[in-house]
Short mmCIF file of C-alpha atoms and ligand atoms in Angstrom, two decimals:
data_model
loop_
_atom_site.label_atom_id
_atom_site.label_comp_id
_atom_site.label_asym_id
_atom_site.label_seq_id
_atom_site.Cartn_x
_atom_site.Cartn_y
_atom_site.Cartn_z
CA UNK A 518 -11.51 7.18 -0.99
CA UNK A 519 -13.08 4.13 0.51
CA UNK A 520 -13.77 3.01 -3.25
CA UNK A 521 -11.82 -0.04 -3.53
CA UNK A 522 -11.00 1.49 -7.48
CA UNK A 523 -10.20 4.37 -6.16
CA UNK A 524 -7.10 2.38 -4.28
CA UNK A 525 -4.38 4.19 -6.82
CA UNK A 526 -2.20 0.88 -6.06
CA UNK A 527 -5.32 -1.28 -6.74
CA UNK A 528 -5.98 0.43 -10.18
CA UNK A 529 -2.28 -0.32 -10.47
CA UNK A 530 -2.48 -4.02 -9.59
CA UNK A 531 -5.42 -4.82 -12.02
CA UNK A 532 -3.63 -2.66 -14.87
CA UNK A 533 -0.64 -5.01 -14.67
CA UNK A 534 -2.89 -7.89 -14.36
CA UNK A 535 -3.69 -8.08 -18.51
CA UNK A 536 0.08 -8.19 -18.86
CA UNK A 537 0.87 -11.33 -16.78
CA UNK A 538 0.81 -14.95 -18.11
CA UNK A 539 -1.67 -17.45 -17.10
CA UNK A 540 1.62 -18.88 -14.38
CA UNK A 541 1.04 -14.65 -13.35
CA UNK A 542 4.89 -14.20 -14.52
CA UNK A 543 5.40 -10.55 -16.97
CA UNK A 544 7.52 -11.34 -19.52
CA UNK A 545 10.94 -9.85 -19.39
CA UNK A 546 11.63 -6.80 -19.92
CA UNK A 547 14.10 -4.19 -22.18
CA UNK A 548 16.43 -3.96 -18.97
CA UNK A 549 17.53 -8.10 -20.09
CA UNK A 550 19.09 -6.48 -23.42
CA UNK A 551 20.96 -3.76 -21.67
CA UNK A 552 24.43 -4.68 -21.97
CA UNK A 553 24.95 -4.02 -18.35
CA UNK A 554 22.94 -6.52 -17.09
CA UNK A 555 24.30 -9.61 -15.15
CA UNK A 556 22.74 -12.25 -16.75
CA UNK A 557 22.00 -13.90 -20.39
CA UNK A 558 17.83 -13.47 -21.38
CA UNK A 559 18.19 -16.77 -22.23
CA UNK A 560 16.86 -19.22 -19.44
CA UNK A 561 15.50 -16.24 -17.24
CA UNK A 562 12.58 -16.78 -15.42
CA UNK A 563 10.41 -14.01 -14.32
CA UNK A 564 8.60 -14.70 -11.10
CA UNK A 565 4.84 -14.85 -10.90
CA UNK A 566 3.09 -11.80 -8.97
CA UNK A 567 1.04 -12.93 -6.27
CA UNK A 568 -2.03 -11.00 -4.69
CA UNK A 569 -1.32 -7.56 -3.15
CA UNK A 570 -1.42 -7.77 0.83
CA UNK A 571 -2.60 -4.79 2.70
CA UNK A 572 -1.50 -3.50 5.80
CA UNK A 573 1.57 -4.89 4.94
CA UNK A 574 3.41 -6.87 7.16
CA UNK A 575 6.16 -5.51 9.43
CA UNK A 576 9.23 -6.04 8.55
CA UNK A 577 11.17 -4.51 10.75
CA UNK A 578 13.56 -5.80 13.59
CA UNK A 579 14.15 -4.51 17.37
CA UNK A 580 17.35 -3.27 18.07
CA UNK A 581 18.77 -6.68 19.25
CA UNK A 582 18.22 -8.03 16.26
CA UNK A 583 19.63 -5.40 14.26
CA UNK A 584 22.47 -5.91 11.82
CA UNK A 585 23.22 -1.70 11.84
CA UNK A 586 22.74 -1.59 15.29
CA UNK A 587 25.69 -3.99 16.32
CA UNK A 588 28.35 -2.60 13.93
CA UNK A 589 27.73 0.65 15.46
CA UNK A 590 29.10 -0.93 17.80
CA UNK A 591 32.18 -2.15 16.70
CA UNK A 592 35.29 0.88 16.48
CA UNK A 593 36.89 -0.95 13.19
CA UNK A 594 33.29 -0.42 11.05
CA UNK A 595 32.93 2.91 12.68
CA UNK A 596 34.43 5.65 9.86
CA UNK A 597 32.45 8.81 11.50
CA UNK A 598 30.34 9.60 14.23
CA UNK A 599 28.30 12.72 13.99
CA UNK A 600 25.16 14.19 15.76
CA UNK A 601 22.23 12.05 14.26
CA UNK A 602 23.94 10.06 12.11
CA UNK A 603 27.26 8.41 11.39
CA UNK A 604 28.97 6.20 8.89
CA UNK A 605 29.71 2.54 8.97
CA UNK A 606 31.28 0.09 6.73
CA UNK A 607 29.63 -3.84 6.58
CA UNK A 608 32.26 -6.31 7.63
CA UNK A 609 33.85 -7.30 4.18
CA UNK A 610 32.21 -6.63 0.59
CA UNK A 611 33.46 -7.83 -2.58
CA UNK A 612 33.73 -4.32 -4.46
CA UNK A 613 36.07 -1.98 -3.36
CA UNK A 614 34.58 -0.13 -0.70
CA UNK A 615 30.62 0.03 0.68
CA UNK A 616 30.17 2.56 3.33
CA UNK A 617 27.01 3.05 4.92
CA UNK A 618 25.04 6.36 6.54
CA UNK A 619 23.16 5.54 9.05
CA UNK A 620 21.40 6.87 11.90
CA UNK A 621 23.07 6.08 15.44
CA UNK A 622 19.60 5.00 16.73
CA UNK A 623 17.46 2.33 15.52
CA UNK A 624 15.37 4.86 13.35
CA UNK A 625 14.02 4.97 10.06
CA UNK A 626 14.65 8.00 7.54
CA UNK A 627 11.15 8.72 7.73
CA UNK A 628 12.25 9.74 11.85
CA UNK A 629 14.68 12.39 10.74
CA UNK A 630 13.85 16.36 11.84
CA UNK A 631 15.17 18.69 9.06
CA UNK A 632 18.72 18.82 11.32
CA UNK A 633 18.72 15.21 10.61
CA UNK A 634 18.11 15.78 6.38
CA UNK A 635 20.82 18.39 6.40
CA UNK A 636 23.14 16.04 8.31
CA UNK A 637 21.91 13.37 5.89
CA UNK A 638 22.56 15.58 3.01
CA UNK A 639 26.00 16.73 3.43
CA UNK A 640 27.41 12.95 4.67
CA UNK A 641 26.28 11.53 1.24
CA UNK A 642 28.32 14.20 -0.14
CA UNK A 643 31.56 14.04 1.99
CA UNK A 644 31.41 10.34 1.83
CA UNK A 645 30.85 10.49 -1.73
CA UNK A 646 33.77 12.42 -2.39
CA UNK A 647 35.35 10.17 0.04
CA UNK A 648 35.22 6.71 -1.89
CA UNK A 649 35.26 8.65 -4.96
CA UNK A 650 39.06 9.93 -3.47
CA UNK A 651 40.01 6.32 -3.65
CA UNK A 652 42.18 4.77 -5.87
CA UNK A 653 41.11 2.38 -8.28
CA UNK A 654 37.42 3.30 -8.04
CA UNK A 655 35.43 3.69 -11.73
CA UNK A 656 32.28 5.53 -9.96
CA UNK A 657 29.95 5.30 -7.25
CA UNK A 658 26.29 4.48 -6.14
CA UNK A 659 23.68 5.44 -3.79
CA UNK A 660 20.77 3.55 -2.65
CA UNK A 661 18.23 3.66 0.58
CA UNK A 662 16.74 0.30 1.37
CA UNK A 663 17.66 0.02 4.86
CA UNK A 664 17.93 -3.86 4.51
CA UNK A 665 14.27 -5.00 5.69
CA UNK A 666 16.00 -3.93 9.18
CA UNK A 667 13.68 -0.95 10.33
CA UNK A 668 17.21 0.88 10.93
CA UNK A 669 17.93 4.29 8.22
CA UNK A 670 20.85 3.08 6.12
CA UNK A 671 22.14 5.29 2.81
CA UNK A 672 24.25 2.81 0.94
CA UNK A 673 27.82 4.34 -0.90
CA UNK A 674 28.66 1.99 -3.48
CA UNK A 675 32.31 1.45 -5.60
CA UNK A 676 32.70 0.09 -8.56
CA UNK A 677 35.90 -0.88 -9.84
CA UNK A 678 37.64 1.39 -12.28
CA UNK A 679 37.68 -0.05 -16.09
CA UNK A 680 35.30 -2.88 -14.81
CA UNK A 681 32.23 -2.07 -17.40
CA UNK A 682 30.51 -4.71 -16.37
CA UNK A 683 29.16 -3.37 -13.20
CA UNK A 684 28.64 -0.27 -14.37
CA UNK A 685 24.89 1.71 -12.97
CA UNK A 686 21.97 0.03 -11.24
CA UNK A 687 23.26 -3.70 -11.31
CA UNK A 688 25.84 -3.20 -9.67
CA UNK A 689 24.96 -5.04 -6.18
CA UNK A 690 23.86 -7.93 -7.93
CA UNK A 691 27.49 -8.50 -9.48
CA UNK A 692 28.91 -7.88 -5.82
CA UNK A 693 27.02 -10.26 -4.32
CA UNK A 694 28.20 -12.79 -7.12
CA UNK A 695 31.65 -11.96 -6.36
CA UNK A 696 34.27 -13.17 -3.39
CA UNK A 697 35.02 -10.39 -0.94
CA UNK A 698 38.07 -8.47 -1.03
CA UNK A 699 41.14 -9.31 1.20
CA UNK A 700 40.27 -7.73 4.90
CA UNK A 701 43.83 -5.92 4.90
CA UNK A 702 43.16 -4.10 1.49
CA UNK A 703 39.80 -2.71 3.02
CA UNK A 704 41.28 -1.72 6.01
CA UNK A 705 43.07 0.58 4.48
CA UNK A 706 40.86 1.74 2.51
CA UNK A 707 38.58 2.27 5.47
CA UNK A 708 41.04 4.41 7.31
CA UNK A 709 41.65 6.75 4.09
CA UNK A 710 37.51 7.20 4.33
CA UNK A 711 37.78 8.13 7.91
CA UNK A 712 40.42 10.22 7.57
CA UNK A 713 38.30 12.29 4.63
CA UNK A 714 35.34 12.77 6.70
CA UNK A 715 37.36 13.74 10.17
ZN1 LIG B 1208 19.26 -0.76 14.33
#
């Protein structure tokens, strides 16, 4: 396994090598056609690939620093407290609700014991079905990226009812295109949330 070739995300690299440019840009792909997506193929620019850099750096931020950490602290983003992990909201958004999961310490997922991935399980359901409850809400999205922040956040997504536009994987691109929604409207949205998963 020392074999540099044997590096499955070397052989990976050098396969998608032959299908850059000179500039190292891919061209674009089928996802520019979908009718989905945000922007016109037209004028789009790929970005060039660069070299792959192993260890990779670390990314992640102490406590202080930490975005997830401080709205924990704050009762009004708070919707649910529970054992490992509890749910949060960011401090405005421009779709019509975002909750977050997230662990109450400054953990990664990759921390959790299997109490923690049943807790994890059944809050991505019950807040699910919570912003799903909401009025005016078309569907709704999960992702894990935990924000470059080193700090385990499951994001709930809505999108809009009858906006088609936003509809699937796009859809945080459009939000963050978009101006937030008025702080009184997602207050009360927020307390119909927390009242689902009390
Ligand atoms: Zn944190």
């Amino acid at each position: 396994m020392n074999d540099r070739a044997a590096d499955p995300a070397d052989v990976w690299r050098g396969r998608v090598q032959d299908h850059l440019d000179a500039a190292g840009r891919p061209p674009l792909g089928g996802m520019a056609d979908w009718e989905v997506f945000p922007f016109e193929r037209d004028g789009l620019t790929p970005k060039a690939m660069g070299e792959r850099v192993v260890p990779e750096p670390d990314r992640s931020r102490d406590a202080a620093d930490c975005r997830t950490c401080r709205s924990l602290t704050v009762p009004a983003q708070v919707l649910h407290t529970g054992d490992r992990l509890a749910v949060i909201r960011p401090g405005g958004t421009s779709l019509p609700f975002v909750a977050n999961i997230v662990a109450r310490q400054h953990v990664l997922i990759d921390d959790l014991d299997d109490d923690g991935h049943a807790e994890l399980g059944r809050l991505i359901g019950r807040t699910y079905a919570a912003v799903s409850a909401l009025d005016g809400v078309g569907n709704v999205h999960l992702t894990k990226w935990e924000n470059g922040s080193g700090h385990l956040s499951v994001n709930v997504m809505a999108r809009p009812l009858g906006v088609l536009e936003l509809r699937g994987s796009n859809l945080p691109v459009w939000a963050d295109m978009l101006p937030d929604i008025p702080q009184a409207e997602y207050d009360e949205r927020a307390e119909a949330v927390r009242a689902a998963l009390s």
